[in-house]
PDB file of C-alpha atoms and ligand atoms in Angstrom:
ATOM      1  CA  MET A   1      17.849 169.289  62.272  1.00  0.00           C
ATOM      2  CA  THR A   2      15.522 168.742  59.521  1.00  0.00           C
ATOM      3  CA  HIS A   3      13.829 165.113  58.480  1.00  0.00           C
ATOM      4  CA  ALA A   4      11.289 163.523  57.992  1.00  0.00           C
ATOM      5  CA  PHE A   5       9.521 160.319  60.378  1.00  0.00           C
ATOM      6  CA  ASP A   6       9.718 158.169  57.502  1.00  0.00           C
ATOM      7  CA  GLU A   7      10.723 153.911  57.540  1.00  0.00           C
ATOM      8  CA  GLU A   8      14.562 155.162  56.845  1.00  0.00           C
ATOM      9  CA  TYR A   9      14.930 157.820  59.217  1.00  0.00           C
ATOM     10  CA  TRP A  10      12.823 154.940  62.301  1.00  0.00           C
ATOM     11  CA  GLU A  11      15.164 152.276  60.375  1.00  0.00           C
ATOM     12  CA  GLN A  12      18.424 154.145  61.464  1.00  0.00           C
ATOM     13  CA  HIS A  13      17.170 155.496  64.572  1.00  0.00           C
ATOM     14  CA  TRP A  14      16.654 151.948  66.161  1.00  0.00           C
ATOM     15  CA  GLN A  15      20.111 150.626  63.998  1.00  0.00           C
ATOM     16  CA  GLN A  16      21.795 153.052  65.655  1.00  0.00           C
ATOM     17  CA  GLY A  17      20.506 151.844  68.519  1.00  0.00           C
ATOM     18  CA  ARG A  18      20.348 154.903  70.467  1.00  0.00           C
ATOM     19  CA  MET A  19      17.108 154.172  72.726  1.00  0.00           C
ATOM     20  CA  GLY A  20      17.917 152.044  75.702  1.00  0.00           C
ATOM     21  CA  ASP A  21      15.220 149.516  77.167  1.00  0.00           C
ATOM     22  CA  ALA A  22      12.757 151.642  78.905  1.00  0.00           C
ATOM     23  CA  PRO A  23      10.398 150.193  80.576  1.00  0.00           C
ATOM     24  CA  PRO A  24       6.381 150.643  79.717  1.00  0.00           C
ATOM     25  CA  ASN A  25       6.065 154.235  80.613  1.00  0.00           C
ATOM     26  CA  PRO A  26       3.402 154.840  84.314  1.00  0.00           C
ATOM     27  CA  TYR A  27       0.182 155.780  82.319  1.00  0.00           C
ATOM     28  CA  LEU A  28      -0.144 152.228  81.084  1.00  0.00           C
ATOM     29  CA  ALA A  29      -0.445 150.687  84.372  1.00  0.00           C
ATOM     30  CA  ARG A  30      -2.708 153.897  85.751  1.00  0.00           C
ATOM     31  CA  GLU A  31      -5.658 154.807  83.030  1.00  0.00           C
ATOM     32  CA  LEU A  32      -4.622 150.670  81.819  1.00  0.00           C
ATOM     33  CA  GLY A  33      -3.781 148.424  85.169  1.00  0.00           C
ATOM     34  CA  ASP A  34      -8.020 147.777  85.946  1.00  0.00           C
ATOM     35  CA  LEU A  35      -9.456 147.238  82.876  1.00  0.00           C
ATOM     36  CA  PRO A  36     -10.733 143.391  81.518  1.00  0.00           C
ATOM     37  CA  PRO A  37      -8.242 142.607  79.171  1.00  0.00           C
ATOM     38  CA  GLY A  38      -9.318 141.723  75.904  1.00  0.00           C
ATOM     39  CA  THR A  39      -7.287 142.340  71.745  1.00  0.00           C
ATOM     40  CA  ALA A  40      -5.047 145.397  71.802  1.00  0.00           C
ATOM     41  CA  LEU A  41      -3.429 147.279  69.230  1.00  0.00           C
ATOM     42  CA  ASP A  42      -0.037 149.034  69.923  1.00  0.00           C
ATOM     43  CA  ALA A  43       1.247 151.113  68.050  1.00  0.00           C
ATOM     44  CA  GLY A  44       4.121 152.285  67.470  1.00  0.00           C
ATOM     45  CA  CYS A  45       5.433 149.708  69.546  1.00  0.00           C
ATOM     46  CA  GLY A  46       8.965 150.534  69.862  1.00  0.00           C
ATOM     47  CA  ALA A  47      11.334 147.986  71.971  1.00  0.00           C
ATOM     48  CA  GLY A  48       7.776 147.099  72.491  1.00  0.00           C
ATOM     49  CA  ALA A  49       7.854 147.991  76.919  1.00  0.00           C
ATOM     50  CA  GLU A  50       4.480 148.583  76.477  1.00  0.00           C
ATOM     51  CA  ALA A  51       3.078 145.528  74.298  1.00  0.00           C
ATOM     52  CA  ILE A  52       4.626 143.135  76.838  1.00  0.00           C
ATOM     53  CA  TRP A  53       3.511 144.653  79.869  1.00  0.00           C
ATOM     54  CA  LEU A  54      -0.040 144.508  78.263  1.00  0.00           C
ATOM     55  CA  ALA A  55       0.744 140.536  77.662  1.00  0.00           C
ATOM     56  CA  GLU A  56       1.802 140.441  81.027  1.00  0.00           C
ATOM     57  CA  HIS A  57      -1.916 141.926  81.917  1.00  0.00           C
ATOM     58  CA  GLY A  58      -3.508 139.087  79.841  1.00  0.00           C
ATOM     59  CA  TRP A  59      -4.265 141.451  76.763  1.00  0.00           C
ATOM     60  CA  GLN A  60      -4.305 139.699  73.492  1.00  0.00           C
ATOM     61  CA  VAL A  61      -1.770 142.384  71.900  1.00  0.00           C
ATOM     62  CA  THR A  62      -0.885 143.338  67.611  1.00  0.00           C
ATOM     63  CA  ALA A  63       2.273 145.081  69.000  1.00  0.00           C
ATOM     64  CA  ALA A  64       2.962 147.388  64.946  1.00  0.00           C
ATOM     65  CA  ASP A  65       5.661 149.322  64.098  1.00  0.00           C
ATOM     66  CA  ILE A  66       7.293 151.019  60.864  1.00  0.00           C
ATOM     67  CA  SER A  67      10.860 149.457  62.090  1.00  0.00           C
ATOM     68  CA  ALA A  68      11.894 146.268  61.479  1.00  0.00           C
ATOM     69  CA  GLU A  69      15.047 146.130  63.385  1.00  0.00           C
ATOM     70  CA  ALA A  70      12.457 147.862  66.689  1.00  0.00           C
ATOM     71  CA  LEU A  71      10.717 144.356  66.084  1.00  0.00           C
ATOM     72  CA  VAL A  72      13.382 142.137  66.022  1.00  0.00           C
ATOM     73  CA  ARG A  73      14.434 143.787  69.349  1.00  0.00           C
ATOM     74  CA  ALA A  74      11.093 143.506  70.445  1.00  0.00           C
ATOM     75  CA  ALA A  75      10.232 140.319  70.087  1.00  0.00           C
ATOM     76  CA  GLY A  76      13.503 138.921  71.752  1.00  0.00           C
ATOM     77  CA  ARG A  77      13.128 140.978  74.619  1.00  0.00           C
ATOM     78  CA  ALA A  78       9.398 139.576  74.730  1.00  0.00           C
ATOM     79  CA  ALA A  79      11.232 135.993  74.599  1.00  0.00           C
ATOM     80  CA  THR A  80      12.207 136.000  78.149  1.00  0.00           C
ATOM     81  CA  SER A  81       8.766 137.997  79.408  1.00  0.00           C
ATOM     82  CA  GLY A  82       6.484 134.747  79.285  1.00  0.00           C
ATOM     83  CA  ALA A  83       4.194 136.790  77.724  1.00  0.00           C
ATOM     84  CA  ALA A  84       5.524 136.524  73.874  1.00  0.00           C
ATOM     85  CA  GLU A  85       2.558 133.162  72.562  1.00  0.00           C
ATOM     86  CA  ARG A  86       0.154 136.590  72.711  1.00  0.00           C
ATOM     87  CA  VAL A  87       1.668 139.215  71.198  1.00  0.00           C
ATOM     88  CA  GLN A  88       1.415 139.356  67.257  1.00  0.00           C
ATOM     89  CA  TRP A  89       4.803 142.093  65.811  1.00  0.00           C
ATOM     90  CA  VAL A  90       3.400 143.279  63.127  1.00  0.00           C
ATOM     91  CA  GLN A  91       6.042 145.693  60.803  1.00  0.00           C
ATOM     92  CA  ALA A  92       3.731 148.490  58.803  1.00  0.00           C
ATOM     93  CA  ASP A  93       3.369 152.154  58.154  1.00  0.00           C
ATOM     94  CA  LEU A  94       0.179 152.325  60.189  1.00  0.00           C
ATOM     95  CA  ALA A  95      -0.481 155.425  57.686  1.00  0.00           C
ATOM     96  CA  ILE A  96      -1.453 153.047  54.732  1.00  0.00           C
ATOM     97  CA  TRP A  97      -1.906 150.311  56.460  1.00  0.00           C
ATOM     98  CA  GLU A  98      -5.653 148.250  57.927  1.00  0.00           C
ATOM     99  CA  PRO A  99      -6.032 146.136  60.490  1.00  0.00           C
ATOM    100  CA  SER A 100      -8.595 143.374  59.766  1.00  0.00           C
ATOM    101  CA  ALA A 101     -10.931 143.975  62.994  1.00  0.00           C
ATOM    102  CA  PRO A 102     -11.286 146.706  65.386  1.00  0.00           C
ATOM    103  CA  PHE A 103      -9.444 146.551  69.016  1.00  0.00           C
ATOM    104  CA  ASP A 104     -11.081 146.527  72.706  1.00  0.00           C
ATOM    105  CA  LEU A 105      -7.763 148.861  73.015  1.00  0.00           C
ATOM    106  CA  VAL A 106      -5.989 150.959  71.026  1.00  0.00           C
ATOM    107  CA  THR A 107      -3.218 152.536  72.296  1.00  0.00           C
ATOM    108  CA  THR A 108       0.088 154.318  71.280  1.00  0.00           C
ATOM    109  CA  SER A 109       3.513 155.101  72.898  1.00  0.00           C
ATOM    110  CA  TYR A 110       4.860 158.688  71.805  1.00  0.00           C
ATOM    111  CA  ALA A 111       4.874 157.244  67.962  1.00  0.00           C
ATOM    112  CA  HIS A 112       5.163 160.050  65.690  1.00  0.00           C
ATOM    113  CA  PRO A 113       5.319 158.637  61.850  1.00  0.00           C
ATOM    114  CA  ALA A 114       5.217 160.856  58.488  1.00  0.00           C
ATOM    115  CA  MET A 115       2.001 161.675  58.651  1.00  0.00           C
ATOM    116  CA  PRO A 116      -0.259 165.158  59.989  1.00  0.00           C
ATOM    117  CA  GLN A 117       0.466 163.998  64.163  1.00  0.00           C
ATOM    118  CA  LEU A 118      -3.393 164.610  64.971  1.00  0.00           C
ATOM    119  CA  GLU A 119      -4.427 162.797  61.627  1.00  0.00           C
ATOM    120  CA  PHE A 120      -2.655 159.476  62.632  1.00  0.00           C
ATOM    121  CA  TYR A 121      -4.337 158.987  65.676  1.00  0.00           C
ATOM    122  CA  ASP A 122      -7.356 159.844  64.235  1.00  0.00           C
ATOM    123  CA  ARG A 123      -7.232 156.957  63.064  1.00  0.00           C
ATOM    124  CA  LEU A 124      -5.758 155.320  65.245  1.00  0.00           C
ATOM    125  CA  ALA A 125      -9.648 156.498  67.136  1.00  0.00           C
ATOM    126  CA  GLY A 126     -10.946 155.051  64.070  1.00  0.00           C
ATOM    127  CA  TRP A 127      -9.581 151.041  65.506  1.00  0.00           C
ATOM    128  CA  VAL A 128     -11.386 151.190  68.123  1.00  0.00           C
ATOM    129  CA  ALA A 129     -14.216 149.195  68.672  1.00  0.00           C
ATOM    130  CA  PRO A 130     -17.665 149.807  70.071  1.00  0.00           C
ATOM    131  CA  GLY A 131     -17.287 149.783  73.788  1.00  0.00           C
ATOM    132  CA  GLY A 132     -13.826 150.545  73.959  1.00  0.00           C
ATOM    133  CA  THR A 133     -10.397 151.833  74.358  1.00  0.00           C
ATOM    134  CA  LEU A 134      -8.014 154.754  72.624  1.00  0.00           C
ATOM    135  CA  LEU A 135      -4.928 155.414  74.825  1.00  0.00           C
ATOM    136  CA  VAL A 136      -3.245 157.844  73.945  1.00  0.00           C
ATOM    137  CA  VAL A 137       1.019 158.913  75.236  1.00  0.00           C
ATOM    138  CA  GLY A 138       2.001 161.333  73.657  1.00  0.00           C
ATOM    139  CA  HIS A 139       5.291 164.087  73.746  1.00  0.00           C
ATOM    140  CA  LEU A 140       3.401 167.465  74.918  1.00  0.00           C
ATOM    141  CA  HIS A 141       3.415 170.512  72.270  1.00  0.00           C
ATOM    142  CA  THR A 142       5.185 172.873  74.937  1.00  0.00           C
ATOM    143  CA  SER A 143       6.763 176.223  74.237  1.00  0.00           C
ATOM    144  CA  GLY A 144      10.163 174.054  75.049  1.00  0.00           C
ATOM    145  CA  HIS A 145      10.025 171.910  72.031  1.00  0.00           C
ATOM    146  CA  GLY A 146      12.199 172.111  69.279  1.00  0.00           C
ATOM    147  CA  HIS A 147      14.034 174.357  71.319  1.00  0.00           C
ATOM    148  CA  GLY A 148      17.163 171.842  73.200  1.00  0.00           C
ATOM    149  CA  HIS A 149      14.016 169.234  75.465  1.00  0.00           C
ATOM    150  CA  ASP A 150      15.531 166.153  75.055  1.00  0.00           C
ATOM    151  CA  SER A 151      12.682 163.210  74.918  1.00  0.00           C
ATOM    152  CA  GLY A 152      14.223 160.252  75.481  1.00  0.00           C
ATOM    153  CA  HIS A 153      12.246 158.404  73.022  1.00  0.00           C
ATOM    154  CA  GLY A 154      14.378 158.542  69.666  1.00  0.00           C
ATOM    155  CA  HIS A 155      15.485 162.331  70.108  1.00  0.00           C
ATOM    156  CA  ASP A 156      19.102 163.223  71.103  1.00  0.00           C
ATOM    157  CA  SER A 157      20.111 166.742  72.189  1.00  0.00           C
ATOM    158  CA  ASP A 158      20.500 167.914  68.776  1.00  0.00           C
ATOM    159  CA  ASP A 159      16.758 165.464  67.208  1.00  0.00           C
ATOM    160  CA  HIS A 160      14.068 166.291  70.062  1.00  0.00           C
ATOM    161  CA  PRO A 161      11.081 165.542  69.094  1.00  0.00           C
ATOM    162  CA  PRO A 162       9.937 169.193  66.510  1.00  0.00           C
ATOM    163  CA  ALA A 163       6.640 171.020  66.766  1.00  0.00           C
ATOM    164  CA  GLU A 164       4.846 169.096  64.481  1.00  0.00           C
ATOM    165  CA  ALA A 165       5.095 165.698  66.720  1.00  0.00           C
ATOM    166  CA  THR A 166       3.488 166.673  69.632  1.00  0.00           C
ATOM    167  CA  ALA A 167       0.477 167.832  70.763  1.00  0.00           C
ATOM    168  CA  THR A 168      -1.627 169.184  73.629  1.00  0.00           C
ATOM    169  CA  ALA A 169      -4.372 167.053  75.222  1.00  0.00           C
ATOM    170  CA  ALA A 170      -7.013 170.322  73.940  1.00  0.00           C
ATOM    171  CA  ALA A 171      -5.898 169.243  70.255  1.00  0.00           C
ATOM    172  CA  VAL A 172      -6.347 165.987  71.319  1.00  0.00           C
ATOM    173  CA  THR A 173      -9.545 165.379  72.114  1.00  0.00           C
ATOM    174  CA  ALA A 174     -11.182 168.339  69.870  1.00  0.00           C
ATOM    175  CA  ARG A 175     -10.241 165.420  67.466  1.00  0.00           C
ATOM    176  CA  LEU A 176     -12.882 163.184  69.174  1.00  0.00           C
ATOM    177  CA  ASP A 177     -16.048 163.201  68.817  1.00  0.00           C
ATOM    178  CA  GLY A 178     -18.482 163.753  72.226  1.00  0.00           C
ATOM    179  CA  THR A 179     -21.649 162.255  70.356  1.00  0.00           C
ATOM    180  CA  GLN A 180     -19.386 158.868  69.840  1.00  0.00           C
ATOM    181  CA  TRP A 181     -16.636 159.632  73.077  1.00  0.00           C
ATOM    182  CA  ASP A 182     -16.445 159.928  76.885  1.00  0.00           C
ATOM    183  CA  LEU A 183     -13.908 161.122  77.574  1.00  0.00           C
ATOM    184  CA  VAL A 184     -11.871 159.349  81.006  1.00  0.00           C
ATOM    185  CA  THR A 185      -8.656 161.596  81.541  1.00  0.00           C
ATOM    186  CA  ALA A 186      -7.063 164.038  78.864  1.00  0.00           C
ATOM    187  CA  ASP A 187      -3.339 164.697  81.395  1.00  0.00           C
ATOM    188  CA  GLU A 188      -0.418 167.110  80.392  1.00  0.00           C
ATOM    189  CA  GLN A 189       1.907 166.305  82.834  1.00  0.00           C
ATOM    190  CA  GLN A 190       5.793 166.710  83.705  1.00  0.00           C
ATOM    191  CA  ARG A 191       7.573 163.296  84.819  1.00  0.00           C
ATOM    192  CA  THR A 192      10.962 162.710  85.706  1.00  0.00           C
ATOM    193  CA  VAL A 193      12.867 159.318  84.599  1.00  0.00           C
ATOM    194  CA  PRO A 194      15.997 157.798  86.341  1.00  0.00           C
ATOM    195  CA  GLY A 195      19.543 158.726  84.553  1.00  0.00           C
ATOM    196  CA  ARG A 196      17.939 161.439  83.279  1.00  0.00           C
ATOM    197  CA  GLU A 197      18.476 164.778  83.667  1.00  0.00           C
ATOM    198  CA  LEU A 198      15.487 166.437  82.415  1.00  0.00           C
ATOM    199  CA  PRO A 199      11.883 165.920  82.677  1.00  0.00           C
ATOM    200  CA  LEU A 200       9.804 164.717  80.154  1.00  0.00           C
ATOM    201  CA  HIS A 201       6.607 166.209  79.484  1.00  0.00           C
ATOM    202  CA  ASP A 202       3.584 164.197  78.260  1.00  0.00           C
ATOM    203  CA  VAL A 203       0.249 164.360  76.792  1.00  0.00           C
ATOM    204  CA  VAL A 204      -2.105 161.383  78.066  1.00  0.00           C
ATOM    205  CA  VAL A 205      -5.478 161.240  76.283  1.00  0.00           C
ATOM    206  CA  ARG A 206      -8.148 157.598  77.161  1.00  0.00           C
ATOM    207  CA  ALA A 207     -11.313 157.664  75.909  1.00  0.00           C
ATOM    208  CA  VAL A 208     -14.368 155.118  75.215  1.00  0.00           C
ATOM    209  CA  ARG A 209     -16.325 154.607  72.819  1.00  0.00           C
ATOM    210  CA  ARG A 210     -19.587 154.643  72.916  1.00  0.00           C
ATOM    211  CA  ARG A 211     -21.558 151.727  72.038  1.00  0.00           C
TER     212      ARG A 211
HETATM  213  C1  SAM B 301       9.561 158.102  69.854  1.00  0.00           C
HETATM  214  S1  SAM B 301       9.525 155.930  69.245  1.00  0.00           S
HETATM  215  C2  SAM B 301       8.402 154.324  70.703  1.00  0.00           C
HETATM  216  C3  SAM B 301       8.303 153.841  70.851  1.00  0.00           C
HETATM  217  C4  SAM B 301       7.473 153.077  71.662  1.00  0.00           C
HETATM  218  N1  SAM B 301       5.746 152.863  71.660  1.00  0.00           N
HETATM  219  C5  SAM B 301       7.637 153.651  73.680  1.00  0.00           C
HETATM  220  O1  SAM B 301       7.023 154.121  74.223  1.00  0.00           O
HETATM  221  O2  SAM B 301       8.675 153.599  73.368  1.00  0.00           O
HETATM  222  C6  SAM B 301       8.661 156.102  67.478  1.00  0.00           C
HETATM  223  C7  SAM B 301       7.753 154.713  67.622  1.00  0.00           C
HETATM  224  O3  SAM B 301       7.023 154.647  66.383  1.00  0.00           O
HETATM  225  C8  SAM B 301       7.350 154.075  65.053  1.00  0.00           C
HETATM  226  N2  SAM B 301       6.549 154.363  63.599  1.00  0.00           N
HETATM  227  C9  SAM B 301       7.032 155.833  63.829  1.00  0.00           C
HETATM  228  N3  SAM B 301       6.211 155.961  61.712  1.00  0.00           N
HETATM  229  C10 SAM B 301       5.448 155.122  62.739  1.00  0.00           C
HETATM  230  C11 SAM B 301       4.841 154.416  61.085  1.00  0.00           C
HETATM  231  N4  SAM B 301       3.988 155.193  60.573  1.00  0.00           N
HETATM  232  N5  SAM B 301       4.385 153.193  61.685  1.00  0.00           N
HETATM  233  C12 SAM B 301       4.046 152.208  62.476  1.00  0.00           C
HETATM  234  N6  SAM B 301       5.344 152.843  63.652  1.00  0.00           N
HETATM  235  C13 SAM B 301       5.624 153.860  63.103  1.00  0.00           C
HETATM  236  C14 SAM B 301       8.652 153.905  64.919  1.00  0.00           C
HETATM  237  O4  SAM B 301       9.788 152.652  64.317  1.00  0.00           O
HETATM  238  C15 SAM B 301       9.303 154.250  66.922  1.00  0.00           C
HETATM  239  O5  SAM B 301       9.398 152.497  67.009  1.00  0.00           O
END
């Protein structure tokens, strides 16, 4: 199936309600659990699990998504979490949106916009404050992508992430200038999700912008 990952696609996706209220992915706790909280952007926050996790861990979160429907759902979840006051929900197309100030943390989990994936990560990297952290969690580019892989993140069996919505750790880290960034994590791994037959293939990159 060919389509653009544009606002109409994502709005429909969330209105159809195919994605359940998944728990936050495990990389947040693994990669960010020891960081002192500050300001954070969750880019493409979807139903808000990661944004809420960050807020519960003391971060002041800007959670942005192109889909108004996703944000309604996310805000509803946050309301019962006790962390709602630390999350600002922003409906924005992050391909064109610009923040008013850089963040101590910019993270994204499985967001894939209509623009090229690696250029999207370039934009996110540009919003990290000196000393701040970039955490990218995405669909790993494998030979299986586009051929029956069920990601569980917005793609049913007929609509899995196409190659252009995926990346490798090497491709993501190659975009980070070694004179400006200290690379902490560059992982490619599989994980199983309860109730889901096929494993997820993930890419996880964490880097700190030098001061
Ligand atoms: C596969 S979902 C992932 C949601 C959530 N981060 C998670 O891990 O479950 C991708 C999200 O990215 C959002 N998105 C896609 N393109 C976007 C854009 N240009 N600007 C902002 N959000 C976007 C979608 O609306 C969707 O909620």
